[in-house]
Short mmCIF file of C-alpha atoms and ligand atoms in Angstrom, two decimals:
data_model
loop_
_atom_site.label_atom_id
_atom_site.label_comp_id
_atom_site.label_asym_id
_atom_site.label_seq_id
_atom_site.Cartn_x
_atom_site.Cartn_y
_atom_site.Cartn_z
CA UNK A 973 0.00 0.00 0.00
CA UNK A 974 1.37 3.40 -0.91
CA UNK A 975 0.55 6.45 1.14
CA UNK A 976 -1.92 7.74 -1.44
CA UNK A 977 -4.08 4.63 -1.21
CA UNK A 978 -4.57 4.66 2.50
CA UNK A 979 -7.76 6.02 3.97
CA UNK A 980 -7.13 9.75 3.61
CA UNK A 981 -6.24 11.15 6.93
CA UNK A 982 -8.90 13.68 7.62
CA UNK A 983 -7.07 16.85 8.60
CA UNK A 984 -10.31 17.95 10.24
CA UNK A 985 -10.77 14.97 12.50
CA UNK A 986 -9.52 16.86 15.54
CA UNK A 987 -8.33 13.56 16.93
CA UNK A 988 -11.27 13.06 19.28
CA UNK A 989 -12.64 9.54 18.94
CA UNK A 990 -15.80 10.48 20.75
CA UNK A 991 -16.66 12.82 17.88
CA UNK A 992 -15.97 10.30 15.12
CA UNK A 993 -19.68 10.09 14.28
CA UNK A 994 -19.63 13.71 13.16
CA UNK A 995 -17.26 13.23 10.21
CA UNK A 996 -19.05 10.04 9.31
CA UNK A 997 -22.47 11.73 9.13
CA UNK A 998 -21.50 14.83 7.09
CA UNK A 999 -24.98 16.32 6.54
CA UNK A 1000 -27.27 17.86 9.15
CA UNK A 1001 -30.47 19.90 9.27
CA UNK A 1002 -30.47 23.33 10.87
CA UNK A 1003 -33.87 24.59 12.02
CA UNK A 1004 -34.53 28.25 12.78
CA UNK A 1005 -37.93 28.54 14.34
CA UNK A 1006 -39.30 31.16 16.69
CA UNK A 1007 -41.67 34.12 16.92
CA UNK A 1008 -39.96 35.73 13.92
CA UNK A 1009 -41.67 33.12 11.72
CA UNK A 1010 -44.82 35.25 12.08
CA UNK A 1011 -43.11 38.45 10.95
CA UNK A 1012 -41.94 36.27 8.04
CA UNK A 1013 -39.24 38.72 7.03
CA UNK A 1014 -35.97 37.45 8.56
CA UNK A 1015 -35.13 36.34 12.09
CA UNK A 1016 -33.36 39.64 12.71
CA UNK A 1017 -36.48 41.76 12.10
CA UNK A 1018 -36.58 43.00 15.69
CA UNK A 1019 -33.04 44.31 15.24
CA UNK A 1020 -33.41 45.57 11.69
CA UNK A 1021 -36.63 47.46 12.30
CA UNK A 1022 -35.57 48.47 15.84
CA UNK A 1023 -38.81 47.11 17.25
CA UNK A 1024 -39.69 47.58 20.90
CA UNK A 1025 -40.74 44.70 23.15
CA UNK A 1026 -44.28 46.10 23.12
CA UNK A 1027 -44.43 45.98 19.35
CA UNK A 1028 -42.84 42.54 19.09
CA UNK A 1029 -45.34 41.19 21.63
CA UNK A 1030 -47.86 40.73 18.79
CA UNK A 1031 -45.89 37.71 17.57
CA UNK A 1032 -45.91 36.13 21.01
CA UNK A 1033 -49.64 36.80 21.41
CA UNK A 1034 -50.43 35.22 18.04
CA UNK A 1035 -47.97 32.33 17.99
CA UNK A 1036 -50.10 29.26 17.32
CA UNK A 1037 -48.39 26.65 15.12
CA UNK A 1038 -51.45 24.44 14.91
CA UNK A 1039 -50.09 22.33 12.05
CA UNK A 1040 -46.82 21.53 13.82
CA UNK A 1041 -45.86 17.93 13.12
CA UNK A 1042 -42.21 17.34 14.04
CA UNK A 1043 -42.50 13.73 12.88
CA UNK A 1044 -42.98 15.01 9.35
CA UNK A 1045 -39.93 17.30 9.61
CA UNK A 1046 -37.87 14.44 10.99
CA UNK A 1047 -38.99 12.08 8.26
CA UNK A 1048 -38.14 14.62 5.55
CA UNK A 1049 -34.74 15.20 7.13
CA UNK A 1050 -33.97 11.50 7.18
CA UNK A 1051 -35.09 11.08 3.58
CA UNK A 1052 -32.87 14.01 2.60
CA UNK A 1053 -29.92 12.03 3.97
CA UNK A 1054 -29.50 14.27 7.03
CA UNK A 1055 -28.07 12.48 10.04
CA UNK A 1056 -28.37 15.12 12.74
CA UNK A 1057 -30.42 18.17 13.56
CA UNK A 1058 -29.54 21.47 15.22
CA UNK A 1059 -32.59 23.42 16.36
CA UNK A 1060 -32.84 26.97 17.72
CA UNK A 1061 -34.02 26.39 21.28
CA UNK A 1062 -33.71 30.17 21.73
CA UNK A 1063 -32.69 32.66 19.04
CA UNK A 1064 -31.59 36.28 19.51
CA UNK A 1065 -35.18 37.40 20.15
CA UNK A 1066 -34.99 35.49 23.46
CA UNK A 1067 -38.08 33.32 22.93
CA UNK A 1068 -37.75 29.73 24.18
CA UNK A 1069 -39.27 26.73 22.45
CA UNK A 1070 -39.16 24.66 25.65
CA UNK A 1071 -40.85 24.97 29.01
CA UNK A 1072 -38.00 26.81 30.71
CA UNK A 1073 -38.55 27.34 34.42
CA UNK A 1074 -36.56 30.60 34.47
CA UNK A 1075 -38.62 32.64 32.00
CA UNK A 1076 -42.20 33.29 30.98
CA UNK A 1077 -41.07 34.05 27.45
CA UNK A 1078 -41.66 30.55 26.13
CA UNK A 1079 -43.90 28.54 23.85
CA UNK A 1080 -46.15 27.11 26.61
CA UNK A 1081 -47.29 30.67 27.42
CA UNK A 1082 -48.31 31.51 23.84
CA UNK A 1083 -51.63 30.44 22.32
CA UNK A 1084 -49.92 27.21 21.27
CA UNK A 1085 -49.79 26.36 24.96
CA UNK A 1086 -47.13 23.67 24.94
CA UNK A 1087 -43.47 22.76 24.91
CA UNK A 1088 -42.40 22.46 21.27
CA UNK A 1089 -38.91 21.11 21.85
CA UNK A 1090 -39.57 17.78 23.57
CA UNK A 1091 -41.71 16.38 20.71
CA UNK A 1092 -39.13 17.54 18.18
CA UNK A 1093 -36.30 15.79 20.00
CA UNK A 1094 -38.39 12.66 20.27
CA UNK A 1095 -39.37 12.72 16.58
CA UNK A 1096 -35.84 13.24 15.25
CA UNK A 1097 -34.41 10.64 17.58
CA UNK A 1098 -37.03 8.17 16.43
CA UNK A 1099 -35.82 8.72 12.85
CA UNK A 1100 -32.28 7.93 13.96
CA UNK A 1101 -30.89 11.49 13.86
CA UNK A 1102 -28.53 12.88 16.46
CA UNK A 1103 -29.69 15.95 18.41
CA UNK A 1104 -28.08 19.39 18.52
CA UNK A 1105 -29.29 22.50 20.36
CA UNK A 1106 -28.59 25.99 19.08
CA UNK A 1107 -28.64 28.50 21.92
CA UNK A 1108 -28.31 32.24 21.30
CA UNK A 1109 -25.89 34.15 23.50
CA UNK A 1110 -27.65 37.33 22.42
CA UNK A 1111 -31.02 37.99 24.00
CA UNK A 1112 -33.08 40.98 22.92
CA UNK A 1113 -35.78 40.33 25.47
CA UNK A 1114 -33.96 39.63 28.73
CA UNK A 1115 -34.08 42.69 31.03
CA UNK A 1116 -30.46 42.18 32.17
CA UNK A 1117 -28.97 41.97 28.67
CA UNK A 1118 -27.16 45.30 28.14
CA UNK A 1119 -28.06 47.19 24.99
CA UNK A 1120 -25.28 46.92 22.38
CA UNK A 1121 -24.59 47.22 18.65
CA UNK A 1122 -26.99 44.40 17.77
CA UNK A 1123 -29.75 45.28 20.18
CA UNK A 1124 -33.02 46.72 18.80
CA UNK A 1125 -32.72 49.67 21.23
CA UNK A 1126 -29.17 50.60 20.14
CA UNK A 1127 -30.32 53.97 18.82
CA UNK A 1128 -32.59 54.75 21.75
CA UNK A 1129 -31.62 58.22 23.02
CA UNK A 1130 -31.31 56.81 26.57
CA UNK A 1131 -29.57 53.57 25.66
CA UNK A 1132 -26.66 54.19 28.02
CA UNK A 1133 -28.90 55.21 30.88
CA UNK A 1134 -31.09 52.15 30.32
CA UNK A 1135 -27.99 49.97 30.60
CA UNK A 1136 -27.32 51.27 34.10
CA UNK A 1137 -30.05 48.99 35.39
CA UNK A 1138 -28.94 45.92 33.41
CA UNK A 1139 -26.64 43.43 35.05
CA UNK A 1140 -24.87 41.07 32.65
CA UNK A 1141 -23.84 38.74 35.49
CA UNK A 1142 -27.52 37.99 36.10
CA UNK A 1143 -27.92 37.23 32.42
CA UNK A 1144 -24.89 34.91 32.39
CA UNK A 1145 -26.38 33.04 35.36
CA UNK A 1146 -29.71 32.85 33.50
CA UNK A 1147 -27.94 31.30 30.49
CA UNK A 1148 -26.29 28.70 32.72
CA UNK A 1149 -29.65 27.81 34.18
CA UNK A 1150 -31.21 27.46 30.75
CA UNK A 1151 -28.32 25.41 29.45
CA UNK A 1152 -28.64 23.17 32.50
CA UNK A 1153 -32.32 22.64 31.65
CA UNK A 1154 -31.52 21.89 28.02
CA UNK A 1155 -28.76 19.44 28.86
CA UNK A 1156 -30.59 17.61 31.63
CA UNK A 1157 -34.19 17.51 30.42
CA UNK A 1158 -33.93 15.97 26.94
CA UNK A 1159 -31.66 12.95 27.20
CA UNK A 1160 -28.36 12.72 25.37
CA UNK A 1161 -27.53 15.87 23.41
CA UNK A 1162 -24.84 15.52 20.77
CA UNK A 1163 -24.10 19.14 19.85
CA UNK A 1164 -24.49 22.53 21.51
CA UNK A 1165 -24.27 25.45 19.13
CA UNK A 1166 -23.76 28.83 20.85
CA UNK A 1167 -24.26 31.97 18.76
CA UNK A 1168 -22.32 34.40 18.83
CA UNK A 1169 -19.59 36.76 20.18
CA UNK A 1170 -18.51 40.24 19.06
CA UNK A 1171 -16.14 41.57 21.73
CA UNK A 1172 -14.60 44.32 19.60
CA UNK A 1173 -17.82 45.81 18.23
CA UNK A 1174 -18.37 48.98 20.10
CA UNK A 1175 -21.24 51.21 18.96
CA UNK A 1176 -21.84 54.74 20.25
CA UNK A 1177 -20.08 53.95 23.49
CA UNK A 1178 -21.94 50.64 23.91
CA UNK A 1179 -19.36 47.82 24.16
CA UNK A 1180 -19.64 44.54 22.25
CA UNK A 1181 -19.77 41.20 24.04
CA UNK A 1182 -17.47 38.23 24.44
CA UNK A 1183 -16.25 35.63 26.89
CA UNK A 1184 -16.07 38.02 29.85
CA UNK A 1185 -19.76 38.79 29.39
CA UNK A 1186 -21.03 35.27 28.71
CA UNK A 1187 -18.60 33.82 31.29
CA UNK A 1188 -17.78 31.41 28.50
CA UNK A 1189 -15.29 29.21 30.36
CA UNK A 1190 -17.77 28.58 33.15
CA UNK A 1191 -20.52 27.88 30.66
CA UNK A 1192 -18.41 25.34 28.79
CA UNK A 1193 -17.38 23.69 32.04
CA UNK A 1194 -21.04 23.23 32.88
CA UNK A 1195 -21.77 21.83 29.42
CA UNK A 1196 -18.92 19.31 29.62
CA UNK A 1197 -19.95 18.31 33.10
CA UNK A 1198 -23.56 17.64 32.09
CA UNK A 1199 -22.89 16.04 28.70
CA UNK A 1200 -19.29 14.80 28.48
CA UNK A 1201 -19.65 13.47 24.93
CA UNK A 1202 -21.12 16.67 23.46
CA UNK A 1203 -19.62 18.72 20.61
CA UNK A 1204 -19.36 22.44 21.45
CA UNK A 1205 -19.03 24.95 18.61
CA UNK A 1206 -16.63 27.86 18.30
CA UNK A 1207 -18.65 31.03 18.82
CA UNK A 1208 -18.07 31.58 22.55
CA UNK A 1209 -14.93 33.69 22.13
CA UNK A 1210 -12.92 31.24 24.20
CA UNK A 1211 -9.35 32.36 24.99
CA UNK A 1212 -6.77 31.94 22.22
CA UNK A 1213 -5.18 28.53 22.39
CA UNK A 1214 -8.32 26.63 23.34
CA UNK A 1215 -9.31 24.57 20.30
CA UNK A 1216 -13.06 24.36 19.76
CA UNK A 1217 -14.61 20.98 19.01
CA UNK A 1218 -15.96 22.34 15.73
CA UNK A 1219 -15.58 25.56 13.81
CA UNK A 1220 -18.52 26.92 11.84
CA UNK A 1221 -17.95 28.94 8.65
CA UNK A 1222 -21.24 30.58 7.75
CA UNK A 1223 -22.62 31.22 4.28
CA UNK A 1224 -19.38 30.75 2.42
CA UNK A 1225 -17.37 27.89 0.98
CA UNK A 1226 -13.85 27.73 2.37
CA UNK A 1227 -11.08 27.44 -0.23
CA UNK A 1228 -8.95 25.31 2.05
CA UNK A 1229 -9.95 23.35 5.13
CA UNK A 1230 -10.25 25.72 8.10
CA UNK A 1231 -7.44 25.46 10.63
CA UNK A 1232 -6.84 27.16 13.95
CA UNK A 1233 -3.30 28.07 14.89
CA UNK A 1234 -2.38 25.86 11.93
CA UNK A 1235 -4.00 22.79 13.50
CA UNK A 1236 -6.79 21.04 11.62
CA UNK A 1237 -10.15 21.16 13.38
CA UNK A 1238 -13.53 19.62 12.80
CA UNK A 1239 -15.59 22.04 10.81
CA UNK A 1240 -19.09 22.46 9.55
CA UNK A 1241 -20.31 25.00 7.02
CA UNK A 1242 -23.83 26.30 7.61
CA UNK A 1243 -25.99 27.59 4.81
CA UNK A 1244 -29.54 28.64 4.00
CA UNK A 1245 -31.59 27.53 1.03
CA UNK A 1246 -32.59 31.19 0.55
CA UNK A 1247 -31.32 34.44 2.01
CA UNK A 1248 -32.85 34.07 5.48
CA UNK A 1249 -32.56 31.59 8.35
CA UNK A 1250 -36.03 32.23 9.71
CA UNK A 1251 -39.10 31.82 7.50
CA UNK A 1252 -39.17 34.64 4.95
CA UNK A 1253 -42.25 34.86 2.80
CA UNK A 1254 -41.00 37.28 0.16
CA UNK A 1255 -37.30 36.45 -0.07
CA UNK A 1256 -36.50 35.02 -3.45
CA UNK A 1257 -32.84 34.07 -3.66
CA UNK A 1258 -33.45 30.34 -3.38
CA UNK A 1259 -30.39 28.40 -4.47
CA UNK A 1260 -30.55 26.10 -7.48
CA UNK A 1261 -30.44 22.29 -7.12
CA UNK A 1262 -26.84 22.31 -8.45
CA UNK A 1263 -25.80 24.91 -5.89
CA UNK A 1264 -27.20 23.10 -2.90
CA UNK A 1265 -25.68 19.76 -3.91
CA UNK A 1266 -22.37 21.43 -4.65
CA UNK A 1267 -22.36 23.08 -1.19
CA UNK A 1268 -22.39 19.60 0.30
CA UNK A 1269 -19.74 18.15 -2.00
CA UNK A 1270 -17.51 21.21 -1.56
CA UNK A 1271 -17.58 20.75 2.21
CA UNK A 1272 -16.87 17.02 2.20
CA UNK A 1273 -14.13 17.43 -0.42
CA UNK A 1274 -12.33 19.65 2.11
CA UNK A 1275 -13.06 17.40 5.08
CA UNK A 1276 -16.06 19.32 6.46
CA UNK A 1277 -19.74 18.88 7.17
CA UNK A 1278 -22.75 20.82 5.94
CA UNK A 1279 -25.57 22.06 8.15
CA UNK A 1280 -28.41 23.07 5.85
CA UNK A 1281 -31.16 25.29 7.20
CA UNK A 1282 -34.93 25.29 7.02
CA UNK A 1283 -37.12 28.02 8.50
CA UNK A 1284 -40.57 26.59 9.25
CA UNK A 1285 -43.66 28.82 9.09
CA UNK A 1286 -45.78 30.15 11.93
CA UNK A 1287 -48.28 27.37 11.28
CA UNK A 1288 -45.51 24.88 12.01
CA UNK A 1289 -45.07 23.70 8.44
CA UNK A 1290 -42.23 23.55 5.94
CA UNK A 1291 -43.29 25.57 2.94
CA UNK A 1292 -43.27 24.18 -0.60
CA UNK A 1293 -39.93 25.77 -1.47
CA UNK A 1294 -38.22 24.20 1.54
CA UNK A 1295 -39.79 20.84 0.79
CA UNK A 1296 -38.59 20.82 -2.79
CA UNK A 1297 -35.09 21.85 -1.71
CA UNK A 1298 -35.04 18.94 0.75
CA UNK A 1299 -36.21 16.68 -2.04
CA UNK A 1300 -33.20 17.70 -4.11
CA UNK A 1301 -31.02 16.20 -1.38
CA UNK A 1302 -33.31 13.23 -1.06
CA UNK A 1303 -33.05 12.33 -4.75
CA UNK A 1304 -29.34 12.90 -4.96
CA UNK A 1305 -28.33 11.27 -1.68
CA UNK A 1306 -30.46 8.19 -2.32
CA UNK A 1307 -28.02 7.16 -5.04
CA UNK A 1308 -24.89 9.17 -4.28
CA UNK A 1309 -24.67 9.04 -0.48
CA UNK A 1310 -21.70 6.69 -0.79
CA UNK A 1311 -19.52 9.60 -1.93
CA UNK A 1312 -20.49 11.60 1.18
CA UNK A 1313 -20.85 9.50 4.35
CA UNK A 1314 -17.51 8.77 5.94
CA UNK A 1315 -15.75 10.28 2.94
CA UNK A 1316 -13.20 13.07 3.10
CA UNK A 1317 -10.55 14.81 1.05
CA UNK A 1318 -8.36 12.99 -1.46
CA UNK A 1319 -4.67 13.58 -2.07
CA UNK A 1320 -4.99 13.00 -5.82
CA UNK A 1321 -4.85 16.08 -8.06
CA UNK A 1322 -8.39 16.80 -9.14
CA UNK A 1323 -9.29 17.56 -12.79
CA UNK A 1324 -10.65 21.05 -13.57
CA UNK A 1325 -14.38 21.50 -13.01
CA UNK A 1326 -14.56 18.49 -10.67
CA UNK A 1327 -14.31 17.65 -6.94
CA UNK A 1328 -12.92 14.52 -5.35
CA UNK A 1329 -13.98 12.83 -2.18
CA UNK A 1330 -12.41 9.58 -1.04
CA UNK A 1331 -13.18 6.74 1.34
CA UNK A 1332 -10.53 4.03 1.53
CA UNK A 1333 -9.80 2.79 -1.99
CA UNK A 1334 -12.92 4.43 -3.47
CA UNK A 1335 -12.34 7.72 -5.14
CA UNK A 1336 -15.41 9.78 -6.07
CA UNK A 1337 -15.20 12.15 -8.99
CA UNK A 1338 -18.02 14.74 -8.88
CA UNK A 1339 -18.41 16.31 -12.30
CA UNK A 1340 -19.60 19.95 -12.01
CA UNK A 1341 -18.92 20.95 -15.61
CA UNK A 1342 -19.98 18.24 -18.02
CA UNK A 1343 -17.25 17.88 -20.65
CA UNK A 1344 -17.43 16.63 -24.20
CA UNK A 1345 -16.75 12.89 -23.83
CA UNK A 1346 -13.42 13.00 -22.02
CA UNK A 1347 -12.00 13.83 -18.62
CA UNK A 1348 -8.23 13.67 -18.36
CA UNK A 1349 -6.90 12.67 -14.99
CA UNK A 1350 -3.41 12.86 -13.55
CA UNK A 1351 -1.91 10.60 -10.95
CA UNK A 1352 -3.99 7.49 -11.54
CA UNK A 1353 -2.05 5.65 -14.26
CA UNK A 1354 -2.16 1.91 -13.48
CA UNK A 1355 -4.06 2.65 -10.31
CA UNK A 1356 -7.65 2.00 -11.40
CA UNK A 1357 -9.28 -1.40 -11.06
CA UNK A 1358 -12.81 -0.35 -12.03
CA UNK A 1359 -14.93 2.74 -12.68
CA UNK A 1360 -18.67 3.30 -12.76
CA UNK A 1361 -21.32 5.95 -12.42
CA UNK A 1362 -22.60 5.90 -8.90
CA UNK A 1363 -26.27 6.62 -9.69
CA UNK A 1364 -26.79 3.55 -11.89
CA UNK A 1365 -23.62 1.44 -11.53
CA UNK A 1366 -23.00 1.69 -15.27
CA UNK A 1367 -19.44 0.97 -16.29
CA UNK A 1368 -17.17 3.85 -17.28
CA UNK A 1369 -14.25 3.02 -19.58
CA UNK A 1370 -10.85 4.60 -19.26
CA UNK A 1371 -7.98 4.87 -21.63
CA UNK A 1372 -4.38 4.74 -20.61
CA UNK A 1373 -2.44 7.70 -21.99
CA UNK A 1374 -1.68 9.14 -25.37
CA UNK A 1375 -1.68 6.22 -27.72
CA UNK A 1376 -5.35 5.32 -27.21
CA UNK A 1377 -6.75 8.81 -27.56
CA UNK A 1378 -4.61 11.08 -29.63
CA UNK A 1379 -1.99 8.98 -31.39
CA UNK A 1380 -3.31 9.50 -34.93
CA UNK A 1381 -3.16 13.27 -34.66
CA UNK A 1382 0.22 13.31 -33.03
CA UNK A 1383 -0.84 15.12 -29.87
CA UNK A 1384 1.23 14.30 -26.85
CA UNK A 1385 -0.54 13.59 -23.62
CA UNK A 1386 1.61 13.66 -20.52
CA UNK A 1387 2.86 10.28 -19.41
CA UNK A 1388 0.81 8.98 -16.51
CA UNK A 1389 -2.43 10.59 -17.68
CA UNK A 1390 -5.56 8.51 -18.00
CA UNK A 1391 -8.73 9.52 -19.79
CA UNK A 1392 -12.26 8.66 -18.76
CA UNK A 1393 -14.69 8.12 -21.62
CA UNK A 1394 -18.07 9.64 -20.85
CA UNK A 1395 -21.38 9.68 -22.68
CA UNK A 1396 -21.96 12.82 -24.74
CA UNK A 1397 -25.19 13.47 -22.88
CA UNK A 1398 -24.85 14.25 -19.22
CA UNK A 1399 -26.79 11.74 -17.12
CA UNK A 1400 -29.91 13.20 -15.57
CA UNK A 1401 -28.45 13.59 -12.07
CA UNK A 1402 -28.00 16.98 -10.39
CA UNK A 1403 -24.26 16.36 -10.05
CA UNK A 1404 -23.07 13.08 -11.65
CA UNK A 1405 -20.54 11.08 -9.65
CA UNK A 1406 -18.05 8.55 -10.99
CA UNK A 1407 -16.87 5.97 -8.51
CA UNK A 1408 -13.28 4.96 -9.20
CA UNK A 1409 -12.16 1.79 -7.46
CA UNK A 1410 -8.44 1.93 -6.87
CA UNK A 1411 -6.26 -1.16 -6.96
CA UNK A 1412 -5.56 -2.63 -3.58
C1 GLC B 805 -25.76 34.39 12.46
C2 GLC B 805 -27.09 35.05 12.68
C3 GLC B 805 -28.19 34.15 12.86
C4 GLC B 805 -28.07 32.72 12.48
C5 GLC B 805 -26.68 32.20 12.54
C6 GLC B 805 -26.49 30.84 11.94
O1 GLC B 805 -24.91 34.44 13.51
O2 GLC B 805 -27.05 35.93 13.75
O3 GLC B 805 -29.41 34.70 12.63
O4 GLC B 805 -28.77 32.03 13.43
O5 GLC B 805 -25.81 33.07 12.00
O6 GLC B 805 -25.15 30.55 11.78
#
């Protein structure tokens, strides 16, 4: 066995055995659901429109997701090939989906009248998905959360004076209590996803917030104590030198695998299907089927995961656009999942317009730009034992270097090149994948 044939060492594996499932699973579902679903114009509407608590109260008073059926969400997630879920237990607006004992600002006190989190956890677990909780560090409702650059009252003429009565230490204690509830009341939790820190962002004399405010170290200690196997994300502004379990690039595709102080880390890109995390009725930048499949391949090809978001409606449903986006994954993963689960980067040089993933001696060539009949590949001469399309297991022929392809026109092809022979018509698959079986 040469080094290039071995299972590619995943530079993002972080070394922790207990988190091995994460790199195996690769695709998760993010769910952003809260009162903002009623405003239906982005989960930051309270911030963007600088709404007061009194104004925002209308969403609390009318929150009644009567069609909520978490079993349906869970089933769609499983069919889409998603292996874990991360749900907003509390987003920046401060509203809690569960029956928290330390606040009245929670689902059971709205017209819906019940805890929405417990049935969701149960439904996703029943479908075999792992469970992650998103928990917002920001809180635009808590009376002890000091007004800052992101707060809806940031331009209030008395913002500074209002802050005099707000005690961040009380808020940090409140967060610990809530996190304790979340990590003791719902069984095993696999991921906790804190969002987010902005220590340097001062605005009109109002300081930003970071680890000193959240008391991040203490919070993480509590988390580890309550759920030793859990994965904690990277947005707590922990002191330099402490490696997070997972780092979370948002809404962009890294060019190289993210590293922290030049060490590889587990990472997970998070993306939306459209331009909003929360349900947005009128937003229209929904990504194409090719784009959403490519987001997944791009992540895995660099050793990362993808957390893909849905924003359910105020009725508790996934709208038609979200359902068809999930079905894009469903159709593609049903036949191509083998190039994703447990796969990671390959050391082989990848042909232009393509991405490789690799698992053991299986190399997966994802063809983004369909060529005219041929793909020329370096580094695989005498290495291939078989090649086929993944979606239908139809054989793909390859030619070994110049003499087979170009000899009669005298063109020289570099020694060591092989050429895959493809059908002129691109198969009807969002992104076709060729499975190359390497010689043992
Ligand atoms: C950002 C946004 C937020 C979203 C999150 C997901 O930090 O504040 O609305 O929940 O990204 O990564």
